[in-house]
CSV table of C-alpha atoms and ligand atoms in Angstrom, one decimal:
chain,number,residue,atom,x,y,z
A,4,MET,CA,-19.0,-18.4,-27.1
A,5,ILE,CA,-15.4,-17.9,-26.0
A,6,ALA,CA,-15.3,-15.8,-22.9
A,7,LEU,CA,-12.0,-13.8,-22.8
A,8,ILE,CA,-12.9,-12.4,-19.4
A,9,ALA,CA,-14.6,-14.5,-16.8
A,10,ASN,CA,-17.9,-13.2,-15.5
A,11,LEU,CA,-18.6,-12.6,-11.8
A,12,ASN,CA,-21.6,-14.5,-10.5
A,13,PRO,CA,-24.5,-12.7,-8.8
A,14,GLY,CA,-23.9,-12.6,-5.0
A,15,ASP,CA,-20.2,-12.9,-5.4
A,16,TYR,CA,-19.3,-10.1,-3.0
A,17,VAL,CA,-15.6,-10.8,-2.9
A,18,GLY,CA,-15.6,-10.6,-6.7
A,19,PHE,CA,-17.5,-7.3,-6.5
A,20,THR,CA,-14.8,-5.8,-4.3
A,21,PHE,CA,-12.1,-6.8,-6.8
A,22,PHE,CA,-14.1,-5.1,-9.5
A,23,ILE,CA,-14.7,-1.9,-7.5
A,24,GLY,CA,-11.1,-2.0,-6.5
A,25,SER,CA,-9.9,-2.0,-10.1
A,26,ILE,CA,-12.1,0.9,-11.1
A,27,ALA,CA,-11.2,2.9,-8.0
A,28,MET,CA,-7.5,2.4,-8.6
A,29,LEU,CA,-7.9,3.4,-12.2
A,30,ALA,CA,-9.8,6.6,-11.3
A,31,ALA,CA,-7.3,7.5,-8.7
A,32,THR,CA,-4.5,7.0,-11.2
A,33,VAL,CA,-6.1,9.3,-13.8
A,34,PHE,CA,-6.6,11.9,-11.0
A,35,PHE,CA,-3.0,11.8,-9.7
A,36,PHE,CA,-1.5,11.9,-13.2
A,37,PHE,CA,-3.7,14.9,-14.4
A,38,GLU,CA,-3.0,16.8,-11.1
A,39,MET,CA,0.7,16.7,-11.8
A,40,ASN,CA,0.1,19.7,-14.0
A,41,ASN,CA,-1.2,21.7,-11.0
A,42,VAL,CA,1.7,21.4,-8.7
A,43,GLU,CA,5.3,22.9,-8.5
A,44,GLY,CA,8.3,21.0,-9.9
A,45,LYS,CA,9.5,18.8,-7.1
A,46,TRP,CA,6.0,17.7,-6.1
A,47,ARG,CA,5.4,16.3,-9.6
A,48,THR,CA,7.6,13.4,-8.8
A,49,SER,CA,5.6,12.7,-5.6
A,50,LEU,CA,2.3,12.7,-7.5
A,51,LEU,CA,3.8,10.6,-10.3
A,52,VAL,CA,4.7,8.0,-7.7
A,53,SER,CA,1.2,8.2,-6.2
A,54,GLY,CA,-0.2,7.6,-9.6
A,55,LEU,CA,2.2,4.7,-10.3
A,56,ILE,CA,1.1,3.0,-7.0
A,57,THR,CA,-2.5,3.1,-8.0
A,58,PHE,CA,-1.7,2.2,-11.6
A,59,ILE,CA,0.2,-0.9,-10.6
A,60,ALA,CA,-2.6,-1.8,-8.3
A,61,ALA,CA,-5.3,-1.2,-11.0
A,62,VAL,CA,-3.5,-3.6,-13.4
A,63,HIS,CA,-3.2,-6.3,-10.7
A,64,TYR,CA,-6.8,-5.8,-9.7
A,65,PHE,CA,-8.0,-6.5,-13.2
A,66,TYR,CA,-6.1,-9.7,-13.2
A,67,MET,CA,-7.1,-10.6,-9.7
A,68,ARG,CA,-10.8,-10.0,-10.5
A,69,ASP,CA,-10.4,-12.4,-13.4
A,70,PHE,CA,-8.5,-15.0,-11.4
A,71,TRP,CA,-11.1,-14.9,-8.6
A,72,ALA,CA,-14.0,-15.1,-11.1
A,73,GLU,CA,-12.4,-18.1,-12.8
A,74,ASN,CA,-11.1,-20.1,-9.8
A,75,GLY,CA,-13.0,-18.8,-6.7
A,76,THR,CA,-9.7,-18.8,-4.8
A,77,SER,CA,-7.4,-16.1,-3.5
A,78,PRO,CA,-5.0,-14.7,-6.2
A,79,THR,CA,-2.1,-15.0,-3.7
A,80,GLU,CA,0.7,-14.6,-6.3
A,81,LEU,CA,-0.8,-11.6,-8.0
A,82,ARG,CA,-1.6,-10.1,-4.6
A,83,TYR,CA,2.0,-10.3,-3.4
A,84,ILE,CA,3.5,-9.2,-6.7
A,85,ASP,CA,1.3,-6.1,-6.5
A,86,TRP,CA,2.5,-5.5,-2.9
A,87,ILE,CA,6.1,-6.1,-3.5
A,88,LEU,CA,6.0,-3.3,-6.2
A,89,THR,CA,3.7,-0.9,-4.4
A,90,VAL,CA,4.9,-1.0,-0.8
A,91,PRO,CA,8.5,0.0,-1.7
A,92,LEU,CA,7.0,2.8,-3.8
A,93,MET,CA,5.2,4.0,-0.6
A,94,CYS,CA,8.6,4.0,1.1
A,95,VAL,CA,9.8,6.2,-1.8
A,96,GLU,CA,7.0,8.7,-1.0
A,97,PHE,CA,8.4,9.0,2.5
A,98,TYR,CA,11.9,9.5,1.2
A,99,LEU,CA,10.8,12.1,-1.4
A,100,ILE,CA,9.0,14.3,1.1
A,101,LEU,CA,11.9,14.0,3.6
A,102,LYS,CA,14.7,14.6,1.1
A,103,ALA,CA,14.5,18.4,1.4
A,104,PHE,CA,15.2,17.9,5.1
A,105,GLY,CA,18.2,15.7,4.7
A,106,ALA,CA,16.9,12.2,4.1
A,107,LYS,CA,19.7,9.9,2.8
A,108,ILE,CA,19.2,7.1,0.3
A,109,GLY,CA,20.2,4.7,3.1
A,110,LEU,CA,16.9,5.4,4.9
A,111,LEU,CA,15.0,4.4,1.7
A,112,TRP,CA,16.9,1.1,1.4
A,113,LYS,CA,16.3,0.4,5.1
A,114,MET,CA,12.6,0.8,4.7
A,115,ILE,CA,12.5,-1.2,1.5
A,116,PHE,CA,14.5,-4.0,3.2
A,117,TYR,CA,11.9,-4.0,6.0
A,118,SER,CA,9.1,-4.1,3.5
A,119,LEU,CA,10.7,-7.1,1.8
A,120,VAL,CA,11.0,-9.0,5.1
A,121,MET,CA,7.3,-8.2,5.8
A,122,LEU,CA,6.1,-9.4,2.4
A,123,VAL,CA,8.3,-12.4,1.8
A,124,PHE,CA,7.4,-14.0,5.1
A,125,GLY,CA,3.7,-13.1,4.5
A,126,TYR,CA,3.9,-14.9,1.1
A,127,LEU,CA,5.7,-17.9,2.6
A,128,GLY,CA,3.0,-18.2,5.3
A,129,GLU,CA,0.1,-17.9,2.8
A,130,ALA,CA,1.4,-20.0,0.0
A,131,VAL,CA,4.4,-22.2,0.9
A,132,TYR,CA,4.6,-23.1,4.6
A,133,LYS,CA,0.9,-23.0,5.2
A,134,SER,CA,0.9,-25.0,8.4
A,135,GLN,CA,3.4,-22.5,9.8
A,136,SER,CA,1.3,-19.4,8.9
A,137,VAL,CA,1.3,-17.9,12.4
A,138,PHE,CA,5.1,-18.3,12.8
A,139,MET,CA,5.6,-16.7,9.4
A,140,ALA,CA,3.3,-13.8,10.4
A,141,VAL,CA,5.5,-13.2,13.4
A,142,LEU,CA,8.6,-13.0,11.2
A,143,SER,CA,6.7,-10.8,8.8
A,144,THR,CA,5.7,-8.5,11.7
A,145,VAL,CA,9.4,-7.9,12.5
A,146,GLY,CA,9.6,-6.1,9.1
A,147,TYR,CA,6.4,-4.2,9.8
A,148,VAL,CA,7.6,-3.1,13.2
A,149,GLY,CA,10.9,-2.0,11.6
A,150,ILE,CA,9.0,0.4,9.3
A,151,LEU,CA,6.8,1.6,12.2
A,152,TYR,CA,10.0,2.2,14.2
A,153,GLU,CA,11.5,4.3,11.5
A,154,ILE,CA,8.5,6.6,11.0
A,155,TRP,CA,7.3,6.8,14.6
A,156,LEU,CA,10.6,7.0,16.5
A,157,GLY,CA,13.6,6.5,14.2
A,158,SER,CA,15.5,8.6,11.7
A,159,ALA,CA,12.5,9.4,9.4
A,160,LYS,CA,10.7,10.8,12.4
A,161,LYS,CA,13.7,12.9,13.4
A,162,LEU,CA,14.0,14.3,9.9
A,163,ALA,CA,10.3,15.3,9.9
A,164,ASN,CA,10.8,17.0,13.3
A,165,ASN,CA,13.8,18.9,11.9
A,166,SER,CA,11.6,20.4,9.2
A,167,ASN,CA,10.3,23.8,9.9
A,168,ASP,CA,7.3,23.3,7.6
A,169,PRO,CA,4.0,22.5,9.5
A,170,ARG,CA,2.4,21.3,6.3
A,171,LEU,CA,5.1,18.7,5.8
A,172,GLN,CA,4.8,17.7,9.5
A,173,SER,CA,1.1,17.2,9.3
A,174,ALA,CA,1.3,15.2,6.1
A,175,PHE,CA,4.1,13.0,7.6
A,176,LYS,CA,1.9,12.4,10.7
A,177,ALA,CA,-1.0,11.4,8.5
A,178,LEU,CA,1.1,9.0,6.5
A,179,ALA,CA,2.5,7.5,9.8
A,180,TRP,CA,-1.1,6.9,10.9
A,181,PHE,CA,-1.9,5.2,7.7
A,182,VAL,CA,1.0,2.8,8.3
A,183,LEU,CA,0.0,2.2,11.9
A,184,VAL,CA,-3.7,1.8,11.5
A,185,GLY,CA,-4.4,1.3,7.8
A,186,TRP,CA,-1.7,-1.3,7.3
A,187,ALA,CA,-2.8,-3.1,10.4
A,188,ILE,CA,-5.9,-4.2,8.3
A,189,TYR,CA,-3.7,-6.7,6.4
A,190,PRO,CA,-2.7,-8.9,9.3
A,191,ILE,CA,-6.4,-9.2,10.2
A,192,GLY,CA,-7.1,-10.5,6.7
A,193,TYR,CA,-4.2,-12.8,7.0
A,194,MET,CA,-5.2,-14.2,10.4
A,195,ALA,CA,-8.8,-14.7,9.0
A,196,GLY,CA,-7.8,-16.4,5.8
A,197,THR,CA,-4.8,-18.6,6.5
A,198,GLU,CA,-4.7,-22.1,7.8
A,199,GLY,CA,-4.4,-22.0,11.6
A,200,GLY,CA,-4.7,-18.2,11.6
A,201,TRP,CA,-5.9,-16.7,14.9
A,202,LEU,CA,-9.2,-15.6,13.3
A,203,SER,CA,-9.7,-18.6,11.0
A,204,GLY,CA,-12.3,-20.2,13.2
A,205,THR,CA,-14.5,-17.1,13.4
A,206,GLY,CA,-16.3,-17.5,10.1
A,207,LEU,CA,-14.3,-14.7,8.6
A,208,SER,CA,-12.1,-17.0,6.7
A,209,ALA,CA,-13.9,-16.4,3.4
A,210,TYR,CA,-13.4,-12.7,3.8
A,211,MET,CA,-9.6,-12.5,3.5
A,212,ASP,CA,-9.8,-10.9,0.1
A,213,ILE,CA,-12.5,-8.4,1.0
A,214,ILE,CA,-10.3,-7.4,4.0
A,215,TYR,CA,-7.2,-7.0,1.8
A,216,ASN,CA,-9.2,-5.1,-0.9
A,217,ILE,CA,-10.6,-2.7,1.7
A,218,GLY,CA,-7.0,-2.2,3.0
A,219,ASP,CA,-5.6,-1.5,-0.4
A,220,ALA,CA,-8.3,1.1,-1.3
A,221,ILE,CA,-7.8,2.9,2.0
A,222,ASN,CA,-4.0,2.8,2.0
A,223,LYS,CA,-3.1,3.2,-1.7
A,224,ILE,CA,-5.6,5.9,-2.5
A,225,GLY,CA,-5.5,7.5,1.0
A,226,PHE,CA,-1.7,7.7,0.9
A,227,GLY,CA,-1.9,9.4,-2.5
A,228,LEU,CA,-4.4,11.9,-1.3
A,229,VAL,CA,-2.2,12.9,1.6
A,230,ILE,CA,0.6,13.5,-0.8
A,231,TYR,CA,-1.7,15.4,-3.2
A,232,THR,CA,-2.9,17.7,-0.4
A,233,LEU,CA,0.7,18.4,0.7
A,234,ALA,CA,1.7,19.1,-2.9
A,235,VAL,CA,-1.1,21.4,-3.7
A,236,SER,CA,-0.9,23.4,-0.4
A,237,SER,CA,2.9,23.8,-0.8
A,238,SER,CA,2.6,24.8,-4.4
A,239,SER,CA,-0.1,27.4,-3.9
A,240,LYS,CA,1.9,29.0,-1.1
A,241,GLN,CA,4.9,29.4,-3.4
A,242,THR,CA,2.9,31.1,-6.1
A,243,ALA,CA,1.1,33.3,-3.6
A,244,THR,CA,4.4,34.7,-2.3
A,245,ALA,CA,6.0,34.9,-5.8
B,9,RET,C1,-0.6,-1.5,-1.0
B,9,RET,C2,-0.3,-2.5,-0.2
B,9,RET,C3,0.1,-2.4,1.1
B,9,RET,C4,0.2,-1.1,1.8
B,9,RET,C5,0.3,-3.7,1.8
B,9,RET,C6,0.7,-3.8,3.1
B,9,RET,C7,0.8,-5.1,3.7
B,9,RET,C8,1.1,-5.4,5.0
B,9,RET,C9,1.3,-4.3,6.0
B,9,RET,C10,1.2,-6.8,5.4
B,9,RET,C11,1.5,-7.2,6.6
B,9,RET,C12,1.5,-8.6,7.1
B,9,RET,C13,1.9,-8.7,8.4
B,9,RET,C14,2.3,-7.6,9.3
B,9,RET,C15,1.8,-10.1,9.1
B,9,RET,C16,1.0,-11.1,8.3
B,9,RET,C17,1.4,-11.1,6.9
B,9,RET,C18,1.2,-9.8,6.2
B,9,RET,C19,2.0,-9.8,5.0
B,9,RET,C20,-0.3,-9.7,5.8
């Protein structure tokens, strides 16, 4: 029999998390797309972007699950293609909610540039210059810190402070915490799974993909839910006062 889709073996817990990840991302996508009907005009774009993030991830997870089932190795290329599409879209989410408070397109490009630095060096350390993985992680962290700087201290933070909307401010705070704590899950996976990584001798090396998969579920779906909550609360206030 020709198997079009490789099967997961019993006890393949990494494979299970790829499978659960693909279904969770798919379910979240359906949710965000349908909920677009329940929010006011400008919030629809934000929900659309949330749905696109989980949709792009869902497609990649189906492929990654298959790759893992067939090869038993990390689907590094698929992983980084997913991230290089979805992380800039997460920057777009920041830009969209801050636009009403004066965010310029330059802020978005700056954050996308930092994302690219973070991801390109991450990829190089995982797939190309494997013996230099720690050095590549340091360069990647420069990009990560750039994003953290923008949203915790820099211009994004100032724009959020300027807004007189407490709902926007608390959503912005929540997203900033996701980037600080939720995104910090990824370097842990990297240090566990890469050659010479700081955690590679701890027995965690087989768990890199589980760690990445948990990070993706928390960050991509969590981010979307923060946006969703902001969109719904802002929309209902408008209709209540209309
Ligand atoms: C949806 C995917 C997301 C939010 C991916 C985020 C990825 C990171 C924050 C990765 C960061 C890394 C470092 C800061 C250093 C080591 C290499 C990376 C790429 C794992």
